[in-house]
Amino acid sequence: MTAPSFGRLRQRLTTPITLPRLRIVRPATAPGVGLDVGAWIEALPLDRPLVCCETIVSRLRSVISSIIAPSDRFDTLERVLDHVAPLLTRLETVPDGRAGNSSDVRETAAIADRALERLAMTFAEIAINEARARPDRRFQVPKFCRRAALRACQLAHRRVLLACRGYGELNGGHWRVLAELYMAAATRGFENAPLDNDTGDTIARFFARTLLLVMADPHHLSRRNLEHVRFYIERYGHLARIRTREDWTGDAEGWFPAWPAHGDIRRPVRRDELVRGEADLLLDAHPLLAKLDAHCEGLAAGTSPTRLGLPLNARDPEYMELLRRLRNHWGTPPQRRHVRRRAHPSAALVFGFDQVRQLMKRIAGKRQASASEAMPSFPSTEWAIMDRSEAGLKLHQEAEDPIGAEVGELIALSPREDGEVHLAVVRRTFHRNSHETEIGVQLLCGPGIAARFKPPTRDSRGRERDSIPIIFLPRVPVAGDTPALLAPHDQIEPGLIVALPHRNGVARFEATQRIERLSGCELIGLKPYTGATTDS
């Protein structure tokens, strides 16, 4: 071979080969092709939140399915989430407040729940498919896979919080995404790897926090206490661990079935479930219970809440009682204490401190006329009594526009069968759908006496204080059969002398302590005043 010919051959072999660019042809009607994805995102009607959520639920999967690369799918989902994030945040706050129980707002919360579910499932599919595509742990998990798992965990947890705020139904579908993510991540060994460097959150931590929130029995929590529980779980929920059934120590306390989610997870795990292979994943709450015990002991010893890592209001008796309830729910959940008897009569209910006080005034006027304590003519709602016990009732209502009922709210009820009026407190609220509501109420006492009390003390500026509307309760069983009163929040301080008109003159009582802070009012204990009488 001659030199010139050899040079031409070397030039041919070293010259880079340029292949023609291949263009993938997709159907022109696909909504997620090229620039159409951005156009579809920008066309989402943010000014109509419900329509926007319904669009996400119905069209998001078809938009994402037209994108081939998983990383591009993730980037598109991030754009969608950034675009609708303010809208979803507004919808998530809808159940907060009294108006959050109406039929329209329940429908709004349900649509927001479906949108969160669709977004969480779509993010989870990207992470799970990528984790299962190459199960060999020698391959590093792509960054977009970890970020997709983080987004799916956050959205699934927000969905559970939305259901808790609205007293909606909670089932295995709410934490199924987290369980699937955990099992897929376990095949690649990053179930405990930090998904976010700032917070150190992992898939296992999100899974444990969500289960702890469900096991706290949110249907029995007021929205104020629910926020306390959420704060405690966010700060200390990482102490709970997700384990396998081989890790079970045989202890009945602190072990709960995490998956499969058939049946109720708010009960300790049973040995027969493990033998039959019905519980693949378990929640170990023992480290969290140890922290709870340390907090309860520290607060009882007078330690500052800030030194314990708790908010300043942890000094309140209600907060300490909440911690004890969490200790029971996350340790050995309590069983039903009273025998339930099936019943099918109905009862008339009046909600709220102001309305109940007006009803007490109406009863007092009727008592003066006919010496009766039956329910007078007063605006009320009709509820069916499902069952009853010595301590309370289970009530059910089905209406086009159901009345709002919040845990901790004061009510007056009168069963139609006897007409007697009872004061009670809502202890459980559950919304089956937009038209059905179930509540569990604890009977407090019989009807009270509506009055107004003018405090003898002055305010911080030296001015006379306005009169305070109260409901005087002659005998309250939960207070040891002693008298008590219901008053608006932070109006009656301990040691204040309460003077009430009596047929023999004026009856004076001394406020002892706040027994319970309810929604809209508080229950305060009283004792007869034995000091020197002064005009108030």
Coordinates of C-alpha atoms in Angstrom, one line a residue:
M1 CA 0.0 0.0 0.0
T2 CA 1.4 3.3 -1.0
A3 CA 1.9 6.2 1.4
P4 CA -0.8 8.4 -0.2
S5 CA -3.3 5.6 -0.2
F6 CA -2.5 4.8 3.5
G7 CA -3.0 8.5 4.4
R8 CA -6.4 8.6 2.7
L9 CA -7.5 5.4 4.6
R10 CA -6.4 6.8 7.9
Q11 CA -8.3 10.0 7.2
R12 CA -11.4 7.9 6.5
L13 CA -11.1 5.9 9.7
T14 CA -10.5 9.0 11.9
T15 CA -13.1 11.2 10.4
P16 CA -16.2 11.4 12.8
I17 CA -19.3 9.8 11.4
T18 CA -22.4 12.0 11.6
L19 CA -25.7 10.2 11.5
P20 CA -28.9 11.9 10.5
R21 CA -31.0 13.1 13.5
L22 CA -33.9 10.9 14.0
R23 CA -37.2 12.6 14.8
I24 CA -39.9 10.7 16.7
V25 CA -43.2 11.3 15.1
R26 CA -46.1 11.3 17.7
P27 CA -49.8 11.7 17.0
A28 CA -50.7 15.3 16.5
T29 CA -53.7 15.1 18.8
A30 CA -51.6 14.1 21.9
P31 CA -52.0 16.9 24.5
G32 CA -48.4 16.6 25.7
V33 CA -46.3 16.9 22.6
G34 CA -43.4 19.4 22.4
L35 CA -44.7 22.9 23.1
D36 CA -48.2 21.6 23.8
V37 CA -47.1 20.5 27.3
G38 CA -46.3 24.1 28.3
A39 CA -49.4 25.3 26.6
W40 CA -51.5 22.8 28.5
I41 CA -49.9 23.8 31.8
E42 CA -50.5 27.5 31.1
A43 CA -54.1 26.8 30.1
L44 CA -54.9 25.3 33.5
P45 CA -57.8 27.5 34.9
L46 CA -56.3 28.8 38.2
D47 CA -59.1 31.2 38.6
R48 CA -61.5 28.2 38.8
P49 CA -59.9 25.9 41.4
L50 CA -62.3 23.0 41.1
V51 CA -62.2 22.9 37.3
C52 CA -58.4 23.0 37.5
C53 CA -58.3 20.1 40.0
E54 CA -60.7 18.1 37.8
T55 CA -58.5 18.8 34.8
I56 CA -55.5 17.5 36.6
V57 CA -57.3 14.3 37.7
S58 CA -58.6 13.5 34.2
R59 CA -55.8 14.7 31.9
L60 CA -52.5 14.5 33.8
R61 CA -51.8 10.9 33.1
S62 CA -52.4 11.2 29.3
V63 CA -50.1 14.3 29.2
I64 CA -47.3 12.6 31.1
S65 CA -47.6 9.3 29.1
S66 CA -46.7 11.1 25.9
I67 CA -43.2 11.9 27.3
I68 CA -40.6 9.1 26.8
A69 CA -37.7 9.9 29.1
P70 CA -38.5 9.5 32.9
S71 CA -36.4 12.6 33.7
D72 CA -38.4 14.7 31.3
R73 CA -41.6 13.3 32.9
F74 CA -40.4 14.4 36.3
D75 CA -39.5 17.9 35.0
T76 CA -42.9 18.3 33.5
L77 CA -44.6 17.2 36.7
E78 CA -42.5 19.7 38.6
R79 CA -43.7 22.5 36.3
V80 CA -47.3 21.4 36.9
L81 CA -46.8 21.3 40.6
D82 CA -45.1 24.7 40.7
H83 CA -48.0 26.1 38.6
V84 CA -50.8 24.9 40.8
A85 CA -49.1 24.9 44.2
P86 CA -50.7 28.2 45.5
L87 CA -54.1 26.9 44.4
L88 CA -53.7 23.6 46.3
T89 CA -52.5 25.4 49.4
R90 CA -55.7 27.5 49.4
L91 CA -57.8 24.5 49.0
E92 CA -56.1 22.6 51.8
T93 CA -57.0 25.4 54.3
V94 CA -60.7 25.1 53.4
P95 CA -61.7 22.6 56.1
D96 CA -60.2 24.9 58.8
G97 CA -62.9 26.8 60.5
R98 CA -66.6 26.3 61.1
A99 CA -67.6 26.7 57.4
G100 CA -65.4 23.7 56.5
N101 CA -68.3 21.3 57.3
S102 CA -70.9 22.5 54.8
S103 CA -71.7 20.3 51.8
D104 CA -70.0 22.6 49.2
V105 CA -66.8 22.8 51.2
R106 CA -66.7 19.1 51.7
E107 CA -67.0 18.6 47.9
T108 CA -64.2 21.1 47.5
A109 CA -62.0 19.2 49.9
A110 CA -62.9 15.9 48.1
I111 CA -61.8 17.3 44.7
A112 CA -58.5 18.7 46.2
D113 CA -58.0 15.2 47.7
R114 CA -58.3 13.6 44.3
A115 CA -55.9 16.1 42.8
L116 CA -53.3 15.4 45.5
E117 CA -53.8 11.7 45.0
R118 CA -53.2 12.0 41.2
L119 CA -50.1 14.0 41.6
A120 CA -48.7 11.7 44.3
M121 CA -49.4 8.6 42.3
T122 CA -47.8 10.1 39.1
F123 CA -44.6 11.1 41.0
A124 CA -44.5 7.7 42.7
E125 CA -44.8 5.8 39.4
I126 CA -41.7 7.6 38.1
A127 CA -39.7 6.7 41.2
I128 CA -41.0 3.1 41.6
N129 CA -40.5 2.3 37.9
E130 CA -36.9 3.7 37.9
A131 CA -36.1 1.8 41.2
R132 CA -37.4 -1.5 39.8
A133 CA -35.9 -1.1 36.3
R134 CA -32.4 -1.9 37.5
P135 CA -32.6 -3.7 40.9
D136 CA -28.9 -4.2 41.1
R137 CA -27.6 -2.0 43.9
R138 CA -24.3 -1.3 42.0
F139 CA -26.2 1.2 39.9
Q140 CA -26.6 4.6 41.6
V141 CA -30.1 5.9 42.0
P142 CA -30.6 8.9 39.7
K143 CA -31.2 12.2 41.3
F144 CA -34.6 12.7 39.6
C145 CA -35.7 9.4 41.1
R146 CA -35.0 10.5 44.6
R147 CA -36.7 13.9 44.0
A148 CA -39.7 12.2 42.6
A149 CA -39.9 10.0 45.7
L150 CA -39.7 13.1 47.9
R151 CA -42.5 14.8 46.0
A152 CA -44.7 11.7 46.2
C153 CA -44.1 11.4 50.0
Q154 CA -44.9 15.1 50.6
L155 CA -48.1 15.0 48.6
A156 CA -49.3 11.7 50.2
H157 CA -48.7 13.2 53.6
R158 CA -50.5 16.4 52.7
R159 CA -53.4 14.3 51.5
V160 CA -53.7 12.6 54.9
L161 CA -53.5 16.0 56.7
L162 CA -56.3 17.3 54.5
A163 CA -58.5 14.3 55.5
C164 CA -57.7 14.8 59.1
R165 CA -58.6 18.5 59.0
G166 CA -61.9 17.8 57.4
Y167 CA -62.7 14.7 59.6
G168 CA -62.8 12.7 56.4
E169 CA -62.5 8.9 55.9
L170 CA -59.0 7.4 56.3
N171 CA -58.2 4.0 54.8
G172 CA -55.3 2.1 53.3
G173 CA -55.5 4.1 50.1
H174 CA -54.1 7.2 51.8
W175 CA -50.8 5.6 52.7
R176 CA -50.6 2.9 50.0
V177 CA -48.3 5.2 47.9
L178 CA -45.8 5.4 50.8
A179 CA -45.8 1.7 51.3
E180 CA -45.2 1.0 47.6
L181 CA -42.4 3.6 47.6
Y182 CA -40.8 2.1 50.7
M183 CA -40.8 -1.5 49.3
A184 CA -39.5 -0.3 45.9
A185 CA -36.8 1.8 47.6
A186 CA -35.8 -1.2 49.8
T187 CA -34.9 -3.1 46.6
R188 CA -32.3 -0.4 45.8
G189 CA -31.3 0.3 49.4
F190 CA -32.3 3.9 49.6
E191 CA -35.4 3.7 51.8
N192 CA -33.4 5.3 54.7
A193 CA -31.3 7.6 52.5
P194 CA -32.0 11.3 52.9
L195 CA -34.2 12.6 50.1
D196 CA -33.7 16.2 51.2
N197 CA -30.3 17.4 52.5
D198 CA -31.9 20.3 54.4
T199 CA -34.4 18.2 56.4
G200 CA -32.9 14.7 56.2
D201 CA -36.3 13.3 55.4
T202 CA -36.5 9.7 54.1
I203 CA -39.2 7.6 52.7
A204 CA -39.2 5.5 55.9
R205 CA -39.7 8.7 58.0
F206 CA -42.6 10.0 55.8
F207 CA -44.2 6.5 56.1
A208 CA -43.9 6.4 59.9
R209 CA -45.1 10.0 60.3
T210 CA -48.2 9.3 58.3
L211 CA -49.0 6.1 60.2
L212 CA -48.5 7.9 63.5
L213 CA -50.9 10.6 62.5
V214 CA -53.6 8.1 61.6
M215 CA -53.1 6.1 64.8
A216 CA -53.5 9.4 66.8
D217 CA -57.2 9.0 66.0
P218 CA -57.7 12.4 64.4
H219 CA -61.5 12.0 64.4
H220 CA -61.4 12.6 68.2
L221 CA -59.1 15.6 68.0
S222 CA -60.1 19.2 67.8
R223 CA -58.4 21.2 65.1
R224 CA -56.3 22.9 67.8
N225 CA -55.1 19.6 69.2
L226 CA -54.6 18.3 65.7
E227 CA -52.1 21.1 65.1
H228 CA -50.3 20.1 68.3
V229 CA -50.1 16.5 67.2
R230 CA -48.9 17.5 63.8
F231 CA -46.1 19.6 65.3
Y232 CA -45.1 16.8 67.7
I233 CA -44.9 14.2 64.8
E234 CA -43.0 16.5 62.6
R235 CA -40.4 17.0 65.3
Y236 CA -40.2 13.6 66.9
G237 CA -41.9 11.2 64.5
H238 CA -38.5 10.1 63.0
L239 CA -38.0 8.1 66.2
A240 CA -40.5 5.6 65.1
R241 CA -39.1 2.9 62.7
I242 CA -40.5 0.8 59.9
R243 CA -39.5 -2.8 60.4
T244 CA -40.1 -6.2 58.9
R245 CA -41.9 -9.1 60.6
E246 CA -38.6 -10.8 61.3
D247 CA -37.7 -7.9 63.6
W248 CA -40.7 -8.4 65.8
T249 CA -39.7 -8.9 69.5
G250 CA -43.0 -10.5 70.6
D251 CA -44.0 -7.4 72.6
A252 CA -47.6 -6.4 72.2
E253 CA -47.0 -2.8 73.0
G254 CA -45.7 -0.4 70.4
W255 CA -45.9 -2.7 67.4
F256 CA -48.5 -2.1 64.7
P257 CA -49.1 -3.6 61.3
A258 CA -48.0 -1.1 58.6
W259 CA -48.7 -3.1 55.5
P260 CA -50.7 -4.7 54.0
A261 CA -53.3 -2.2 54.9
H262 CA -56.3 -4.4 55.3
G263 CA -58.4 -3.6 58.3
D264 CA -57.6 -1.2 61.1
I265 CA -53.9 -0.4 61.8
R266 CA -54.8 1.3 65.1
R267 CA -54.3 -1.9 67.1
P268 CA -51.2 -3.9 68.2
V269 CA -49.9 -6.6 65.8
R270 CA -51.0 -10.1 66.5
R271 CA -48.8 -13.2 66.3
D272 CA -51.2 -15.0 64.0
E273 CA -50.9 -12.2 61.5
L274 CA -47.2 -12.7 61.3
V275 CA -47.5 -16.5 61.1
R276 CA -50.0 -16.2 58.2
G277 CA -47.8 -13.6 56.5
E278 CA -50.5 -10.9 56.6
A279 CA -48.2 -8.2 57.9
D280 CA -45.1 -7.7 55.8
L281 CA -44.1 -4.3 57.4
L282 CA -44.4 -3.2 61.0
L283 CA -44.2 0.1 62.8
D284 CA -42.0 0.1 65.8
A285 CA -42.9 3.0 68.1
H286 CA -40.7 2.1 71.1
P287 CA -38.1 4.9 70.7
L288 CA -40.9 7.4 70.3
L289 CA -42.7 6.1 73.4
A290 CA -39.5 6.5 75.4
K291 CA -39.3 10.2 74.3
L292 CA -43.0 10.6 75.2
D293 CA -42.4 9.2 78.7
A294 CA -39.5 11.6 79.1
H295 CA -41.6 14.6 78.1
C296 CA -44.5 13.6 80.4
E297 CA -42.1 13.1 83.3
G298 CA -40.3 16.4 82.6
L299 CA -43.5 18.4 82.5
A300 CA -44.8 16.8 85.7
A301 CA -41.5 17.7 87.4
G302 CA -41.8 21.3 86.3
T303 CA -39.1 21.4 83.7
S304 CA -39.4 24.3 81.2
P305 CA -41.0 23.1 77.9
T306 CA -38.3 24.8 75.9
R307 CA -35.7 22.7 77.5
L308 CA -37.7 19.6 76.6
G309 CA -38.1 20.7 73.0
L310 CA -41.8 21.5 73.3
P311 CA -43.9 24.6 72.7
L312 CA -44.6 27.0 75.6
N313 CA -48.2 26.0 75.9
A314 CA -47.0 22.5 76.9
R315 CA -47.5 23.8 80.5
D316 CA -51.3 23.7 80.0
P317 CA -53.1 20.7 81.5
E318 CA -54.8 20.1 78.2
Y319 CA -51.4 19.6 76.4
M320 CA -50.2 17.2 79.1
E321 CA -53.5 15.3 78.7
L322 CA -52.9 15.2 75.0
L323 CA -49.5 13.7 75.4
R324 CA -50.9 11.0 77.7
R325 CA -53.5 10.2 75.0
L326 CA -50.8 9.9 72.4
R327 CA -48.9 7.6 74.7
N328 CA -51.9 5.3 74.9
H329 CA -52.7 5.4 71.2
W330 CA -49.1 4.7 70.2
G331 CA -48.5 2.2 72.9
T332 CA -51.5 0.1 73.7
P333 CA -54.7 1.7 72.1
P334 CA -57.6 1.8 74.5
Q335 CA -60.6 -0.4 74.1
R336 CA -64.2 0.6 74.3
R337 CA -65.1 1.3 77.9
H338 CA -68.9 1.3 77.8
V339 CA -71.4 -1.3 76.4
R340 CA -73.2 0.1 73.4
R341 CA -76.9 -0.4 73.0
R342 CA -78.5 -0.1 69.5
A343 CA -81.1 2.6 69.3
H344 CA -83.0 4.2 66.4
P345 CA -84.9 7.2 67.8
S346 CA -83.9 10.7 66.9
A347 CA -82.8 13.8 68.8
A348 CA -82.8 17.6 68.2
L349 CA -79.4 19.2 68.5
V350 CA -78.3 22.8 69.0
F351 CA -74.6 23.7 68.3
G352 CA -72.3 26.3 69.7
F353 CA -72.0 28.2 73.0
D354 CA -74.0 31.2 71.9
Q355 CA -76.9 29.1 70.6
V356 CA -76.9 26.8 73.6
R357 CA -77.0 29.8 75.9
Q358 CA -80.0 31.2 74.1
L359 CA -81.7 27.9 74.4
M360 CA -81.0 27.8 78.2
K361 CA -82.7 31.2 78.5
R362 CA -85.7 29.9 76.5
I363 CA -85.9 26.8 78.9
A364 CA -85.7 29.1 81.9
G365 CA -88.7 31.1 80.6
K366 CA -90.7 27.9 79.9
R367 CA -89.8 26.5 83.4
Q368 CA -91.3 29.6 85.0
A369 CA -94.5 29.0 83.1
S370 CA -94.9 25.3 83.3
A371 CA -92.0 23.9 85.6
S372 CA -90.8 21.8 82.7
E373 CA -87.3 21.2 81.3
A374 CA -88.4 19.8 78.0
M375 CA -87.0 21.2 74.7
P376 CA -88.9 24.4 73.9
S377 CA -89.5 25.7 70.3
F378 CA -86.1 26.6 69.1
P379 CA -84.1 26.3 65.8
S380 CA -82.4 22.9 65.8
T381 CA -81.3 20.0 63.6
E382 CA -82.6 16.5 63.5
W383 CA -80.1 13.6 64.1
A384 CA -80.7 9.9 64.3
I385 CA -79.4 8.1 67.4
M386 CA -77.4 5.1 66.2
D387 CA -76.4 3.7 69.6
R388 CA -76.0 4.9 73.2
S389 CA -74.1 4.1 76.4
E390 CA -74.0 5.5 79.9
A391 CA -71.5 8.2 78.9
G392 CA -72.7 9.3 75.5
L393 CA -74.4 8.8 72.1
K394 CA -73.5 8.1 68.5
L395 CA -75.5 10.3 66.2
H396 CA -76.0 10.3 62.4
Q397 CA -77.3 12.9 60.0
E398 CA -78.0 12.8 56.3
A399 CA -78.9 16.2 54.8
E400 CA -78.3 18.2 51.6
D401 CA -76.6 20.9 53.7
P402 CA -75.3 19.2 56.8
I403 CA -74.6 21.2 59.9
G404 CA -71.0 21.8 61.0
A405 CA -69.7 19.8 64.0
E406 CA -66.2 20.2 65.4
V407 CA -64.5 18.0 68.0
G408 CA -64.7 19.8 71.3
E409 CA -67.8 21.8 70.4
L410 CA -70.6 22.3 73.0
I411 CA -74.1 21.1 72.0
A412 CA -77.5 20.7 73.6
L413 CA -79.5 17.7 72.7
S414 CA -83.0 16.5 73.4
P415 CA -84.0 12.9 72.5
R416 CA -87.5 12.9 71.0
E417 CA -88.5 9.9 73.2
D418 CA -88.4 11.8 76.5
G419 CA -87.8 15.4 75.6
E420 CA -85.2 16.0 78.3
V421 CA -82.4 18.4 77.5
H422 CA -78.8 17.5 78.0
L423 CA -75.6 19.4 77.5
A424 CA -72.9 17.4 75.8
V425 CA -69.5 17.8 74.1
V426 CA -68.6 16.5 70.6
R427 CA -65.8 14.0 71.0
R428 CA -65.7 12.4 67.5
T429 CA -66.6 13.7 64.0
F430 CA -66.6 11.6 60.9
H431 CA -67.7 12.8 57.4
R432 CA -68.7 9.8 55.3
N433 CA -69.3 12.0 52.3
S434 CA -70.6 15.5 51.5
H435 CA -74.1 14.7 52.9
E436 CA -73.5 12.2 55.8
T437 CA -72.0 13.0 59.2
E438 CA -71.5 10.9 62.2
I439 CA -70.6 12.3 65.6
G440 CA -70.0 10.8 69.0
V441 CA -70.9 13.0 72.0
Q442 CA -70.1 12.8 75.7
L443 CA -73.0 13.7 78.0
L444 CA -71.9 16.6 80.3
C445 CA -74.9 17.4 82.5
G446 CA -78.5 18.6 82.5
P447 CA -79.5 22.0 81.4
G448 CA -77.7 25.0 82.9
I449 CA -78.7 28.6 83.8
A450 CA -77.8 31.3 81.3
A451 CA -76.6 34.5 83.0
R452 CA -74.3 37.4 82.7
F453 CA -71.6 38.2 85.2
K454 CA -69.8 41.5 85.7
P455 CA -66.3 41.0 87.1
P456 CA -65.4 43.2 90.1
T457 CA -61.8 43.5 88.8
R458 CA -60.6 46.0 86.2
D459 CA -58.6 45.6 83.1
S460 CA -54.9 46.5 82.6
R461 CA -55.9 50.2 81.9
G462 CA -58.0 50.5 85.0
R463 CA -61.3 50.4 83.2
E464 CA -64.3 48.4 84.3
R465 CA -64.6 45.1 82.4
D466 CA -67.7 44.3 80.4
S467 CA -70.2 41.7 81.6
I468 CA -69.4 38.1 80.6
P469 CA -72.0 35.7 79.2
I470 CA -71.9 32.4 81.1
I471 CA -73.9 29.2 81.6
F472 CA -73.9 28.1 85.2
L473 CA -74.0 24.3 85.7
P474 CA -75.2 23.3 89.2
R475 CA -73.7 19.8 89.1
V476 CA -71.2 18.4 86.7
P477 CA -70.2 14.7 87.0
V478 CA -66.9 15.1 85.2
A479 CA -66.0 17.8 87.8
G480 CA -66.8 15.5 90.8
D481 CA -70.4 16.5 91.0
T482 CA -69.5 20.0 91.8
P483 CA -70.8 23.2 90.2
A484 CA -69.0 24.7 87.2
L485 CA -69.6 27.2 84.5
L486 CA -69.1 27.7 80.7
A487 CA -67.7 31.0 79.6
P488 CA -65.8 32.4 76.5
H489 CA -62.1 31.8 76.4
D490 CA -59.8 33.6 78.8
Q491 CA -62.5 35.6 80.5
I492 CA -62.6 33.9 83.9
E493 CA -59.3 33.5 85.7
P494 CA -58.8 31.2 88.8
G495 CA -59.6 32.9 92.1
L496 CA -62.3 35.2 90.6
I497 CA -65.4 35.5 92.7
V498 CA -68.6 34.9 90.6
A499 CA -71.8 36.3 92.0
L500 CA -75.0 35.0 90.7
P501 CA -78.6 36.0 91.6
H502 CA -80.4 33.4 93.7
R503 CA -83.9 33.2 95.1
N504 CA -82.5 33.8 98.6
G505 CA -80.2 36.6 97.6
V506 CA -76.9 36.3 95.8
A507 CA -74.9 33.0 95.5
R508 CA -71.1 33.5 95.4
F509 CA -68.6 31.0 93.9
E510 CA -64.9 31.0 93.5
A511 CA -63.4 29.9 90.2
T512 CA -60.9 27.1 90.8
Q513 CA -59.3 26.0 87.6
R514 CA -60.1 25.4 83.9
I515 CA -61.3 21.9 83.5
E516 CA -61.3 21.8 79.7
R517 CA -60.9 24.2 76.8
L518 CA -63.7 23.5 74.4
S519 CA -64.3 25.0 70.9
G520 CA -65.7 28.4 71.5
C521 CA -65.8 28.2 75.3
E522 CA -64.2 26.6 78.3
L523 CA -65.4 24.6 81.3
I524 CA -64.3 26.2 84.6
G525 CA -64.7 24.5 88.0
L526 CA -66.4 26.4 90.9
K527 CA -66.5 26.0 94.7
P528 CA -68.7 27.9 97.2
Y529 CA -67.1 31.1 98.4
T530 CA -66.7 31.3 102.1
G531 CA -64.9 34.6 102.5
A532 CA -66.2 38.0 103.3
T533 CA -69.1 39.0 101.1
T534 CA -68.7 42.3 99.2
D535 CA -70.9 43.9 96.6
S536 CA -69.8 43.2 93.1

